Amino acid sequence: VVVDLAKKELATKNGTLPTVDGTTYKTVEDMQGNWENFKFAPIRESQVSRAMTRAYFKDLDTYAESDIVIVGAGSCGLSTAYMLAKTRPDLKIAIIEASVSPGGGAWLGGQLFSTMVLRKPAHLFLDSINIPYTSTPENPNYVTVKHAALFTSTLLSRVLSFPNIKLFNATCVEDLITRPSPSSPSGIRVAGVVTNWTLVTMHHDDQSCMDPNTINAPIIISTTGHDGPFGAFSVKRLVSMGATEKLAGMRGLDMNSAEDAIVKGTREIVPGLIVGGMELAEVDGANRMGPTFGAMVLSGVKAAEEALRVFET
Ligand code: AHZ
């Protein structure tokens, strides 16, 4: 018995496991009413480790040279990613998200309320990704999605389904890669990002130095939200490295002016760095809009257009 077990262990080391019992079932319903004989296909723990790590390290290798890096997977970053991947399936797009859970502030409509409000014409973006919404004759200027989580989960699933997108979550952009650029007013262009596990980034003050990793890309799109624990990261870094004199700082809330300003202002602010969503309010001194999300998705649409314009020139 011992020899048999040892042989079996040895055989499984190279992934040759006994045949799968799972073929007994053709559908999930086939399992129902027959749980006594239920059995999973066998596995060796190392197979699980290898399935995860091989794929992740291959992705790290593939995306070390990306075409476009999107920093921040909130409503603006995800909308940008969707538009880019849909238009250009040939581009390698990496999304770097500091949080374990992508989506930023778009899991709720505002405060702790579920419904998400989007002012028209942002409903056209919902049409394009097939998210149902309510539009009433009494309120013709905006639509509502029954739960912000429906918006975010649908957008996220569309984005993650594109083969040319990789989301690196729990990963923080700690710095920008820059190159001298005499033709640029700031003297630099942005040429990539410096990354680290978010938990490492959070512990730089109480652990010895843990050096970061890098991704090279000709275009970075920063959508890290307004100033906060992580927010407005790229534009604050531009100031601290002397590439921008100062930030104007986000102003108080005015829904009408804020949303137009964010969409129209979405642009390349330093060569190689496009800024969209609420991070832009810190650059331009735009108002905030509070819980209306139309500007975030349409800023994403414009950021994608800007990125392709820069990429193609
Ligand atoms: O975790 C952040 C969030 O998911 C992520 N992020 C921030 N800094 C990062 C860094 N590296 C990687 N250094 C980083 N990721 O960026 C995401 C930003 O999402 P968000 O929802 O905060 O920003 P947004 O601009 O997409 O949407 C803003 C939504 C708001 S705020 C607002 C108001 O305050 O008035 N109104 C709206 C609609």
PDB file of N, CA, C and O and ligand atoms in Angstrom, residues 70-78 95-107 109 117 168 171-175 194-196 198 201 222-226 229-234 250-251 253 258-259 262 276-280 287-297 299, ligand 1:
ATOM      1  N   ILE A  70      -3.608  51.782 -17.882  1.00  0.00           N
ATOM      2  CA  ILE A  70      -4.643  52.582 -17.213  1.00  0.00           C
ATOM      3  C   ILE A  70      -4.416  52.437 -15.715  1.00  0.00           C
ATOM      4  O   ILE A  70      -4.350  51.321 -15.193  1.00  0.00           O
ATOM      5  N   VAL A  71      -4.268  53.569 -15.039  1.00  0.00           N
ATOM      6  CA  VAL A  71      -4.042  53.531 -13.584  1.00  0.00           C
ATOM      7  C   VAL A  71      -5.364  53.847 -12.900  1.00  0.00           C
ATOM      8  O   VAL A  71      -5.910  54.950 -13.050  1.00  0.00           O
ATOM      9  N   GLY A  72      -5.884  52.876 -12.155  1.00  0.00           N
ATOM     10  CA  GLY A  72      -7.159  53.063 -11.446  1.00  0.00           C
ATOM     11  C   GLY A  72      -8.312  52.435 -12.217  1.00  0.00           C
ATOM     12  O   GLY A  72      -8.562  52.779 -13.368  1.00  0.00           O
ATOM     13  N   ALA A  73      -9.003  51.498 -11.558  1.00  0.00           N
ATOM     14  CA  ALA A  73     -10.132  50.800 -12.199  1.00  0.00           C
ATOM     15  C   ALA A  73     -11.454  51.247 -11.591  1.00  0.00           C
ATOM     16  O   ALA A  73     -12.292  50.432 -11.204  1.00  0.00           O
ATOM     17  N   GLY A  74     -11.644  52.569 -11.480  1.00  0.00           N
ATOM     18  CA  GLY A  74     -12.951  53.093 -11.084  1.00  0.00           C
ATOM     19  C   GLY A  74     -13.838  53.211 -12.321  1.00  0.00           C
ATOM     20  O   GLY A  74     -13.526  52.658 -13.389  1.00  0.00           O
ATOM     21  N   SER A  75     -14.945  53.947 -12.188  1.00  0.00           N
ATOM     22  CA  SER A  75     -15.884  54.034 -13.315  1.00  0.00           C
ATOM     23  C   SER A  75     -15.221  54.654 -14.543  1.00  0.00           C
ATOM     24  O   SER A  75     -15.490  54.245 -15.677  1.00  0.00           O
ATOM     25  N   CYS A  76     -14.328  55.616 -14.354  1.00  0.00           N
ATOM     26  CA  CYS A  76     -13.672  56.230 -15.508  1.00  0.00           C
ATOM     27  C   CYS A  76     -12.647  55.277 -16.132  1.00  0.00           C
ATOM     28  O   CYS A  76     -12.652  55.065 -17.353  1.00  0.00           O
ATOM     29  N   GLY A  77     -11.801  54.692 -15.308  1.00  0.00           N
ATOM     30  CA  GLY A  77     -10.767  53.789 -15.837  1.00  0.00           C
ATOM     31  C   GLY A  77     -11.372  52.598 -16.561  1.00  0.00           C
ATOM     32  O   GLY A  77     -10.903  52.202 -17.641  1.00  0.00           O
ATOM     33  N   LEU A  78     -12.427  52.013 -15.999  1.00  0.00           N
ATOM     34  CA  LEU A  78     -13.048  50.845 -16.634  1.00  0.00           C
ATOM     35  C   LEU A  78     -13.738  51.229 -17.948  1.00  0.00           C
ATOM     36  O   LEU A  78     -13.701  50.479 -18.920  1.00  0.00           O
ATOM     37  N   ILE A  95      -4.332  47.271 -16.788  1.00  0.00           N
ATOM     38  CA  ILE A  95      -5.008  48.129 -15.800  1.00  0.00           C
ATOM     39  C   ILE A  95      -4.374  47.838 -14.448  1.00  0.00           C
ATOM     40  O   ILE A  95      -4.307  46.679 -14.030  1.00  0.00           O
ATOM     41  N   ILE A  96      -3.929  48.905 -13.775  1.00  0.00           N
ATOM     42  CA  ILE A  96      -3.323  48.729 -12.446  1.00  0.00           C
ATOM     43  C   ILE A  96      -4.281  49.320 -11.425  1.00  0.00           C
ATOM     44  O   ILE A  96      -4.620  50.501 -11.486  1.00  0.00           O
ATOM     45  N   GLU A  97      -4.712  48.490 -10.502  1.00  0.00           N
ATOM     46  CA  GLU A  97      -5.690  48.929  -9.496  1.00  0.00           C
ATOM     47  C   GLU A  97      -5.131  48.655  -8.099  1.00  0.00           C
ATOM     48  O   GLU A  97      -4.806  47.522  -7.769  1.00  0.00           O
ATOM     49  N   ALA A  98      -5.074  49.710  -7.277  1.00  0.00           N
ATOM     50  CA  ALA A  98      -4.481  49.586  -5.941  1.00  0.00           C
ATOM     51  C   ALA A  98      -5.313  48.682  -5.023  1.00  0.00           C
ATOM     52  O   ALA A  98      -4.763  47.957  -4.197  1.00  0.00           O
ATOM     53  N   SER A  99      -6.613  48.729  -5.189  1.00  0.00           N
ATOM     54  CA  SER A  99      -7.472  47.958  -4.288  1.00  0.00           C
ATOM     55  C   SER A  99      -7.572  46.503  -4.757  1.00  0.00           C
ATOM     56  O   SER A  99      -7.402  46.206  -5.941  1.00  0.00           O
ATOM     57  N   VAL A 100      -7.887  45.626  -3.812  1.00  0.00           N
ATOM     58  CA  VAL A 100      -8.183  44.234  -4.202  1.00  0.00           C
ATOM     59  C   VAL A 100      -9.420  44.231  -5.093  1.00  0.00           C
ATOM     60  O   VAL A 100      -9.500  43.495  -6.080  1.00  0.00           O
ATOM     61  N   SER A 101     -10.389  45.073  -4.747  1.00  0.00           N
ATOM     62  CA  SER A 101     -11.645  45.072  -5.510  1.00  0.00           C
ATOM     63  C   SER A 101     -11.705  46.256  -6.472  1.00  0.00           C
ATOM     64  O   SER A 101     -11.745  47.406  -6.028  1.00  0.00           O
ATOM     65  N   PRO A 102     -11.687  45.956  -7.783  1.00  0.00           N
ATOM     66  CA  PRO A 102     -11.812  47.044  -8.758  1.00  0.00           C
ATOM     67  C   PRO A 102     -13.206  47.656  -8.721  1.00  0.00           C
ATOM     68  O   PRO A 102     -14.152  47.008  -8.267  1.00  0.00           O
ATOM     69  N   GLY A 103     -13.340  48.877  -9.205  1.00  0.00           N
ATOM     70  CA  GLY A 103     -14.662  49.526  -9.248  1.00  0.00           C
ATOM     71  C   GLY A 103     -14.650  50.904  -8.611  1.00  0.00           C
ATOM     72  O   GLY A 103     -15.564  51.693  -8.820  1.00  0.00           O
ATOM     73  N   GLY A 104     -13.638  51.198  -7.800  1.00  0.00           N
ATOM     74  CA  GLY A 104     -13.546  52.517  -7.159  1.00  0.00           C
ATOM     75  C   GLY A 104     -14.823  52.844  -6.405  1.00  0.00           C
ATOM     76  O   GLY A 104     -15.364  52.008  -5.676  1.00  0.00           O
ATOM     77  N   GLY A 105     -15.322  54.051  -6.630  1.00  0.00           N
ATOM     78  CA  GLY A 105     -16.505  54.508  -5.895  1.00  0.00           C
ATOM     79  C   GLY A 105     -17.818  54.140  -6.549  1.00  0.00           C
ATOM     80  O   GLY A 105     -18.862  54.686  -6.171  1.00  0.00           O
ATOM     81  N   ALA A 106     -17.792  53.228  -7.517  1.00  0.00           N
ATOM     82  CA  ALA A 106     -19.017  52.984  -8.293  1.00  0.00           C
ATOM     83  C   ALA A 106     -19.787  51.735  -7.864  1.00  0.00           C
ATOM     84  O   ALA A 106     -20.578  51.199  -8.629  1.00  0.00           O
ATOM     85  N   TRP A 107     -19.575  51.295  -6.630  1.00  0.00           N
ATOM     86  CA  TRP A 107     -20.386  50.163  -6.140  1.00  0.00           C
ATOM     87  C   TRP A 107     -21.675  50.640  -5.473  1.00  0.00           C
ATOM     88  O   TRP A 107     -22.555  49.855  -5.148  1.00  0.00           O
ATOM     89  N   GLY A 109     -24.506  54.239  -5.399  1.00  0.00           N
ATOM     90  CA  GLY A 109     -24.887  55.421  -6.161  1.00  0.00           C
ATOM     91  C   GLY A 109     -24.417  56.706  -5.511  1.00  0.00           C
ATOM     92  O   GLY A 109     -24.151  57.709  -6.165  1.00  0.00           O
ATOM     93  N   VAL A 117     -27.299  57.291 -10.686  1.00  0.00           N
ATOM     94  CA  VAL A 117     -27.875  58.267 -11.608  1.00  0.00           C
ATOM     95  C   VAL A 117     -26.836  58.634 -12.667  1.00  0.00           C
ATOM     96  O   VAL A 117     -25.671  58.883 -12.342  1.00  0.00           O
ATOM     97  N   PHE A 168      -4.259  44.080 -13.157  1.00  0.00           N
ATOM     98  CA  PHE A 168      -3.392  43.747 -12.026  1.00  0.00           C
ATOM     99  C   PHE A 168      -3.979  44.457 -10.813  1.00  0.00           C
ATOM    100  O   PHE A 168      -3.753  45.665 -10.624  1.00  0.00           O
ATOM    101  N   THR A 171      -2.393  46.078  -6.731  1.00  0.00           N
ATOM    102  CA  THR A 171      -1.106  46.578  -7.222  1.00  0.00           C
ATOM    103  C   THR A 171      -1.199  48.099  -7.325  1.00  0.00           C
ATOM    104  O   THR A 171      -2.169  48.612  -7.879  1.00  0.00           O
ATOM    105  N   CYS A 172      -0.213  48.767  -6.786  1.00  0.00           N
ATOM    106  CA  CYS A 172      -0.270  50.214  -6.692  1.00  0.00           C
ATOM    107  C   CYS A 172       0.742  50.846  -7.644  1.00  0.00           C
ATOM    108  O   CYS A 172       1.861  50.338  -7.760  1.00  0.00           O
ATOM    109  N   VAL A 173       0.353  51.902  -8.304  1.00  0.00           N
ATOM    110  CA  VAL A 173       1.348  52.679  -9.047  1.00  0.00           C
ATOM    111  C   VAL A 173       2.024  53.608  -8.041  1.00  0.00           C
ATOM    112  O   VAL A 173       1.383  54.448  -7.422  1.00  0.00           O
ATOM    113  N   GLU A 174       3.315  53.393  -7.855  1.00  0.00           N
ATOM    114  CA  GLU A 174       4.084  54.158  -6.862  1.00  0.00           C
ATOM    115  C   GLU A 174       4.812  55.331  -7.466  1.00  0.00           C
ATOM    116  O   GLU A 174       5.250  56.224  -6.759  1.00  0.00           O
ATOM    117  N   ASP A 175       5.020  55.281  -8.773  1.00  0.00           N
ATOM    118  CA  ASP A 175       5.763  56.370  -9.423  1.00  0.00           C
ATOM    119  C   ASP A 175       5.539  56.269 -10.929  1.00  0.00           C
ATOM    120  O   ASP A 175       4.956  55.299 -11.423  1.00  0.00           O
ATOM    121  N   VAL A 194       5.723  52.703 -12.309  1.00  0.00           N
ATOM    122  CA  VAL A 194       6.475  51.942 -11.313  1.00  0.00           C
ATOM    123  C   VAL A 194       5.428  51.340 -10.374  1.00  0.00           C
ATOM    124  O   VAL A 194       4.565  52.064  -9.875  1.00  0.00           O
ATOM    125  N   THR A 195       5.482  50.042 -10.171  1.00  0.00           N
ATOM    126  CA  THR A 195       4.410  49.385  -9.403  1.00  0.00           C
ATOM    127  C   THR A 195       4.963  48.618  -8.196  1.00  0.00           C
ATOM    128  O   THR A 195       6.146  48.282  -8.143  1.00  0.00           O
ATOM    129  N   ASN A 196       4.061  48.354  -7.283  1.00  0.00           N
ATOM    130  CA  ASN A 196       4.394  47.481  -6.157  1.00  0.00           C
ATOM    131  C   ASN A 196       3.085  46.873  -5.645  1.00  0.00           C
ATOM    132  O   ASN A 196       2.012  47.415  -5.902  1.00  0.00           O
ATOM    133  N   THR A 198       0.161  46.610  -3.338  1.00  0.00           N
ATOM    134  CA  THR A 198      -0.385  47.700  -2.523  1.00  0.00           C
ATOM    135  C   THR A 198       0.000  47.533  -1.049  1.00  0.00           C
ATOM    136  O   THR A 198       0.334  48.507  -0.368  1.00  0.00           O
ATOM    137  N   THR A 201       3.371  48.865  -0.620  1.00  0.00           N
ATOM    138  CA  THR A 201       3.342  50.332  -0.692  1.00  0.00           C
ATOM    139  C   THR A 201       2.896  50.924   0.646  1.00  0.00           C
ATOM    140  O   THR A 201       3.429  51.928   1.111  1.00  0.00           O
ATOM    141  N   SER A 222      -4.254  58.092 -16.493  1.00  0.00           N
ATOM    142  CA  SER A 222      -4.422  58.080 -15.039  1.00  0.00           C
ATOM    143  C   SER A 222      -5.843  58.489 -14.678  1.00  0.00           C
ATOM    144  O   SER A 222      -6.316  59.561 -15.054  1.00  0.00           O
ATOM    145  N   THR A 223      -6.512  57.625 -13.945  1.00  0.00           N
ATOM    146  CA  THR A 223      -7.905  57.875 -13.520  1.00  0.00           C
ATOM    147  C   THR A 223      -8.016  57.468 -12.050  1.00  0.00           C
ATOM    148  O   THR A 223      -8.813  56.614 -11.703  1.00  0.00           O
ATOM    149  N   THR A 224      -7.182  58.076 -11.214  1.00  0.00           N
ATOM    150  CA  THR A 224      -7.104  57.611  -9.819  1.00  0.00           C
ATOM    151  C   THR A 224      -8.039  58.351  -8.863  1.00  0.00           C
ATOM    152  O   THR A 224      -7.903  58.235  -7.646  1.00  0.00           O
ATOM    153  N   GLY A 225      -8.960  59.150  -9.418  1.00  0.00           N
ATOM    154  CA  GLY A 225      -9.946  59.812  -8.554  1.00  0.00           C
ATOM    155  C   GLY A 225      -9.388  61.081  -7.927  1.00  0.00           C
ATOM    156  O   GLY A 225      -8.230  61.447  -8.130  1.00  0.00           O
ATOM    157  N   HIS A 226     -10.233  61.776  -7.171  1.00  0.00           N
ATOM    158  CA  HIS A 226      -9.769  63.025  -6.556  1.00  0.00           C
ATOM    159  C   HIS A 226      -8.916  62.734  -5.328  1.00  0.00           C
ATOM    160  O   HIS A 226      -8.795  61.589  -4.886  1.00  0.00           O
ATOM    161  N   PRO A 229      -6.601  59.034   0.110  1.00  0.00           N
ATOM    162  CA  PRO A 229      -5.463  58.217   0.531  1.00  0.00           C
ATOM    163  C   PRO A 229      -4.593  57.785  -0.656  1.00  0.00           C
ATOM    164  O   PRO A 229      -3.379  57.799  -0.589  1.00  0.00           O
ATOM    165  N   PHE A 230      -5.240  57.372  -1.772  1.00  0.00           N
ATOM    166  CA  PHE A 230      -4.480  56.996  -2.963  1.00  0.00           C
ATOM    167  C   PHE A 230      -4.709  57.992  -4.089  1.00  0.00           C
ATOM    168  O   PHE A 230      -3.922  58.089  -5.011  1.00  0.00           O
ATOM    169  N   GLY A 231      -5.820  58.700  -4.061  1.00  0.00           N
ATOM    170  CA  GLY A 231      -6.306  59.448  -5.228  1.00  0.00           C
ATOM    171  C   GLY A 231      -5.390  60.529  -5.759  1.00  0.00           C
ATOM    172  O   GLY A 231      -4.451  60.959  -5.090  1.00  0.00           O
ATOM    173  N   ALA A 232      -5.676  60.932  -7.002  1.00  0.00           N
ATOM    174  CA  ALA A 232      -4.940  61.981  -7.725  1.00  0.00           C
ATOM    175  C   ALA A 232      -3.449  61.679  -7.746  1.00  0.00           C
ATOM    176  O   ALA A 232      -2.617  62.585  -7.753  1.00  0.00           O
ATOM    177  N   PHE A 233      -3.110  60.396  -7.778  1.00  0.00           N
ATOM    178  CA  PHE A 233      -1.714  60.006  -7.605  1.00  0.00           C
ATOM    179  C   PHE A 233      -0.783  60.622  -8.652  1.00  0.00           C
ATOM    180  O   PHE A 233       0.224  61.261  -8.323  1.00  0.00           O
ATOM    181  N   SER A 234      -1.125  60.441  -9.927  1.00  0.00           N
ATOM    182  CA  SER A 234      -0.169  60.828 -10.980  1.00  0.00           C
ATOM    183  C   SER A 234       0.039  62.335 -11.018  1.00  0.00           C
ATOM    184  O   SER A 234       1.161  62.814 -11.171  1.00  0.00           O
ATOM    185  N   MET A 250      -9.499  70.513  -6.512  1.00  0.00           N
ATOM    186  CA  MET A 250     -10.926  70.323  -6.803  1.00  0.00           C
ATOM    187  C   MET A 250     -11.775  71.343  -6.036  1.00  0.00           C
ATOM    188  O   MET A 250     -11.517  71.641  -4.872  1.00  0.00           O
ATOM    189  N   ARG A 251     -12.790  71.901  -6.725  1.00  0.00           N
ATOM    190  CA  ARG A 251     -13.686  72.887  -6.098  1.00  0.00           C
ATOM    191  C   ARG A 251     -14.935  72.212  -5.534  1.00  0.00           C
ATOM    192  O   ARG A 251     -15.157  71.020  -5.735  1.00  0.00           O
ATOM    193  N   LEU A 253     -19.111  71.420  -4.865  1.00  0.00           N
ATOM    194  CA  LEU A 253     -19.999  70.650  -5.750  1.00  0.00           C
ATOM    195  C   LEU A 253     -20.921  71.539  -6.586  1.00  0.00           C
ATOM    196  O   LEU A 253     -21.566  72.444  -6.046  1.00  0.00           O
ATOM    197  N   ALA A 258     -19.677  70.787 -13.279  1.00  0.00           N
ATOM    198  CA  ALA A 258     -18.633  69.781 -13.052  1.00  0.00           C
ATOM    199  C   ALA A 258     -18.576  68.731 -14.157  1.00  0.00           C
ATOM    200  O   ALA A 258     -17.504  68.428 -14.677  1.00  0.00           O
ATOM    201  N   GLU A 259     -19.728  68.204 -14.524  1.00  0.00           N
ATOM    202  CA  GLU A 259     -19.689  67.065 -15.454  1.00  0.00           C
ATOM    203  C   GLU A 259     -19.187  67.474 -16.837  1.00  0.00           C
ATOM    204  O   GLU A 259     -18.379  66.781 -17.450  1.00  0.00           O
ATOM    205  N   ILE A 262     -15.348  68.024 -16.709  1.00  0.00           N
ATOM    206  CA  ILE A 262     -14.500  66.820 -16.648  1.00  0.00           C
ATOM    207  C   ILE A 262     -14.421  66.155 -18.029  1.00  0.00           C
ATOM    208  O   ILE A 262     -13.348  65.756 -18.484  1.00  0.00           O
ATOM    209  N   GLY A 276      -8.044  61.513 -16.725  1.00  0.00           N
ATOM    210  CA  GLY A 276      -9.506  61.523 -16.846  1.00  0.00           C
ATOM    211  C   GLY A 276     -10.178  61.321 -15.497  1.00  0.00           C
ATOM    212  O   GLY A 276      -9.524  61.080 -14.480  1.00  0.00           O
ATOM    213  N   GLY A 277     -11.503  61.428 -15.497  1.00  0.00           N
ATOM    214  CA  GLY A 277     -12.279  61.229 -14.274  1.00  0.00           C
ATOM    215  C   GLY A 277     -11.974  62.317 -13.257  1.00  0.00           C
ATOM    216  O   GLY A 277     -11.534  63.418 -13.594  1.00  0.00           O
ATOM    217  N   MET A 278     -12.178  62.007 -11.976  1.00  0.00           N
ATOM    218  CA  MET A 278     -12.066  63.037 -10.943  1.00  0.00           C
ATOM    219  C   MET A 278     -10.641  63.476 -10.651  1.00  0.00           C
ATOM    220  O   MET A 278     -10.419  64.521 -10.045  1.00  0.00           O
ATOM    221  N   GLU A 279      -9.660  62.710 -11.108  1.00  0.00           N
ATOM    222  CA  GLU A 279      -8.265  63.162 -10.942  1.00  0.00           C
ATOM    223  C   GLU A 279      -8.064  64.491 -11.667  1.00  0.00           C
ATOM    224  O   GLU A 279      -7.302  65.347 -11.220  1.00  0.00           O
ATOM    225  N   LEU A 280      -8.785  64.638 -12.769  1.00  0.00           N
ATOM    226  CA  LEU A 280      -8.662  65.856 -13.576  1.00  0.00           C
ATOM    227  C   LEU A 280      -9.142  67.094 -12.826  1.00  0.00           C
ATOM    228  O   LEU A 280      -8.634  68.200 -13.048  1.00  0.00           O
ATOM    229  N   ASN A 287     -15.191  71.762 -10.473  1.00  0.00           N
ATOM    230  CA  ASN A 287     -16.079  71.383  -9.370  1.00  0.00           C
ATOM    231  C   ASN A 287     -16.216  69.871  -9.312  1.00  0.00           C
ATOM    232  O   ASN A 287     -15.964  69.172 -10.283  1.00  0.00           O
ATOM    233  N   ARG A 288     -16.662  69.375  -8.178  1.00  0.00           N
ATOM    234  CA  ARG A 288     -17.068  67.970  -8.107  1.00  0.00           C
ATOM    235  C   ARG A 288     -18.549  67.895  -8.442  1.00  0.00           C
ATOM    236  O   ARG A 288     -19.271  68.903  -8.376  1.00  0.00           O
ATOM    237  N   MET A 289     -19.006  66.669  -8.812  1.00  0.00           N
ATOM    238  CA  MET A 289     -20.421  66.527  -9.181  1.00  0.00           C
ATOM    239  C   MET A 289     -21.184  65.672  -8.188  1.00  0.00           C
ATOM    240  O   MET A 289     -22.399  65.566  -8.291  1.00  0.00           O
ATOM    241  N   GLY A 290     -20.469  65.064  -7.215  1.00  0.00           N
ATOM    242  CA  GLY A 290     -21.186  64.183  -6.308  1.00  0.00           C
ATOM    243  C   GLY A 290     -21.734  62.976  -7.050  1.00  0.00           C
ATOM    244  O   GLY A 290     -21.128  62.510  -8.019  1.00  0.00           O
ATOM    245  N   PRO A 291     -22.908  62.479  -6.651  1.00  0.00           N
ATOM    246  CA  PRO A 291     -23.347  61.154  -7.117  1.00  0.00           C
ATOM    247  C   PRO A 291     -24.033  61.120  -8.485  1.00  0.00           C
ATOM    248  O   PRO A 291     -25.115  60.556  -8.612  1.00  0.00           O
ATOM    249  N   THR A 292     -23.419  61.688  -9.496  1.00  0.00           N
ATOM    250  CA  THR A 292     -23.895  61.474 -10.873  1.00  0.00           C
ATOM    251  C   THR A 292     -22.710  61.001 -11.679  1.00  0.00           C
ATOM    252  O   THR A 292     -21.650  61.623 -11.649  1.00  0.00           O
ATOM    253  N   PHE A 293     -22.880  59.872 -12.377  1.00  0.00           N
ATOM    254  CA  PHE A 293     -21.715  59.175 -12.934  1.00  0.00           C
ATOM    255  C   PHE A 293     -21.524  59.338 -14.437  1.00  0.00           C
ATOM    256  O   PHE A 293     -20.615  58.751 -15.022  1.00  0.00           O
ATOM    257  N   GLY A 294     -22.399  60.133 -15.086  1.00  0.00           N
ATOM    258  CA  GLY A 294     -22.293  60.285 -16.546  1.00  0.00           C
ATOM    259  C   GLY A 294     -20.935  60.802 -16.981  1.00  0.00           C
ATOM    260  O   GLY A 294     -20.370  60.341 -17.981  1.00  0.00           O
ATOM    261  N   ALA A 295     -20.388  61.769 -16.227  1.00  0.00           N
ATOM    262  CA  ALA A 295     -19.096  62.348 -16.629  1.00  0.00           C
ATOM    263  C   ALA A 295     -17.971  61.325 -16.531  1.00  0.00           C
ATOM    264  O   ALA A 295     -17.002  61.397 -17.292  1.00  0.00           O
ATOM    265  N   MET A 296     -18.099  60.375 -15.613  1.00  0.00           N
ATOM    266  CA  MET A 296     -17.021  59.385 -15.474  1.00  0.00           C
ATOM    267  C   MET A 296     -16.966  58.489 -16.703  1.00  0.00           C
ATOM    268  O   MET A 296     -15.911  58.231 -17.259  1.00  0.00           O
ATOM    269  N   VAL A 297     -18.142  58.029 -17.167  1.00  0.00           N
ATOM    270  CA  VAL A 297     -18.112  57.124 -18.326  1.00  0.00           C
ATOM    271  C   VAL A 297     -17.741  57.890 -19.606  1.00  0.00           C
ATOM    272  O   VAL A 297     -16.973  57.399 -20.426  1.00  0.00           O
ATOM    273  N   SER A 299     -15.964  60.671 -19.776  1.00  0.00           N
ATOM    274  CA  SER A 299     -14.543  61.007 -19.693  1.00  0.00           C
ATOM    275  C   SER A 299     -13.727  59.791 -20.145  1.00  0.00           C
ATOM    276  O   SER A 299     -12.699  59.937 -20.820  1.00  0.00           O
TER     277      SER A 299
HETATM  278  O1  AHZ B   1      -8.216  52.389  -5.722  1.00  0.00           O
HETATM  279  C1  AHZ B   1      -8.443  53.524  -6.555  1.00  0.00           C
HETATM  280  C2  AHZ B   1      -9.795  53.488  -7.264  1.00  0.00           C
HETATM  281  O2  AHZ B   1     -10.236  52.184  -7.512  1.00  0.00           O
HETATM  282  C3  AHZ B   1      -7.483  53.542  -7.752  1.00  0.00           C
HETATM  283  N1  AHZ B   1      -6.167  54.133  -7.456  1.00  0.00           N
HETATM  284  C4  AHZ B   1      -5.917  55.309  -6.821  1.00  0.00           C
HETATM  285  N2  AHZ B   1      -4.599  55.529  -6.746  1.00  0.00           N
HETATM  286  C5  AHZ B   1      -3.993  54.481  -7.348  1.00  0.00           C
HETATM  287  C6  AHZ B   1      -2.627  54.123  -7.584  1.00  0.00           C
HETATM  288  N3  AHZ B   1      -2.372  52.956  -8.234  1.00  0.00           N
HETATM  289  C7  AHZ B   1      -3.401  52.173  -8.650  1.00  0.00           C
HETATM  290  N4  AHZ B   1      -1.616  54.897  -7.192  1.00  0.00           N
HETATM  291  C8  AHZ B   1      -5.000  53.599  -7.802  1.00  0.00           C
HETATM  292  N5  AHZ B   1      -4.701  52.449  -8.439  1.00  0.00           N
HETATM  293  O3  AHZ B   1      -8.124  54.407  -8.681  1.00  0.00           O
HETATM  294  C9  AHZ B   1      -9.528  54.183  -8.600  1.00  0.00           C
HETATM  295  C10 AHZ B   1     -10.226  55.544  -8.725  1.00  0.00           C
HETATM  296  O4  AHZ B   1     -11.594  55.324  -8.789  1.00  0.00           O
HETATM  297  P1  AHZ B   1     -12.644  56.437  -8.338  1.00  0.00           P
HETATM  298  O5  AHZ B   1     -13.980  55.822  -8.406  1.00  0.00           O
HETATM  299  O6  AHZ B   1     -12.202  57.049  -7.056  1.00  0.00           O
HETATM  300  O7  AHZ B   1     -12.405  57.602  -9.450  1.00  0.00           O
HETATM  301  P2  AHZ B   1     -13.186  57.950 -10.798  1.00  0.00           P
HETATM  302  O8  AHZ B   1     -12.596  59.234 -11.253  1.00  0.00           O
HETATM  303  O9  AHZ B   1     -13.210  56.778 -11.746  1.00  0.00           O
HETATM  304  O10 AHZ B   1     -14.678  58.173 -10.306  1.00  0.00           O
HETATM  305  C11 AHZ B   1     -14.971  59.207  -9.403  1.00  0.00           C
HETATM  306  C12 AHZ B   1     -16.398  59.078  -8.951  1.00  0.00           C
HETATM  307  C13 AHZ B   1     -16.910  60.322  -8.326  1.00  0.00           C
HETATM  308  S1  AHZ B   1     -16.123  61.103  -7.071  1.00  0.00           S
HETATM  309  C14 AHZ B   1     -17.327  62.320  -7.015  1.00  0.00           C
HETATM  310  C15 AHZ B   1     -17.289  63.425  -6.043  1.00  0.00           C
HETATM  311  O11 AHZ B   1     -16.476  63.311  -5.088  1.00  0.00           O
HETATM  312  O12 AHZ B   1     -17.993  64.399  -6.227  1.00  0.00           O
HETATM  313  N6  AHZ B   1     -18.282  62.097  -7.905  1.00  0.00           N
HETATM  314  C16 AHZ B   1     -18.073  61.002  -8.655  1.00  0.00           C
HETATM  315  C17 AHZ B   1     -19.022  60.553  -9.709  1.00  0.00           C
END
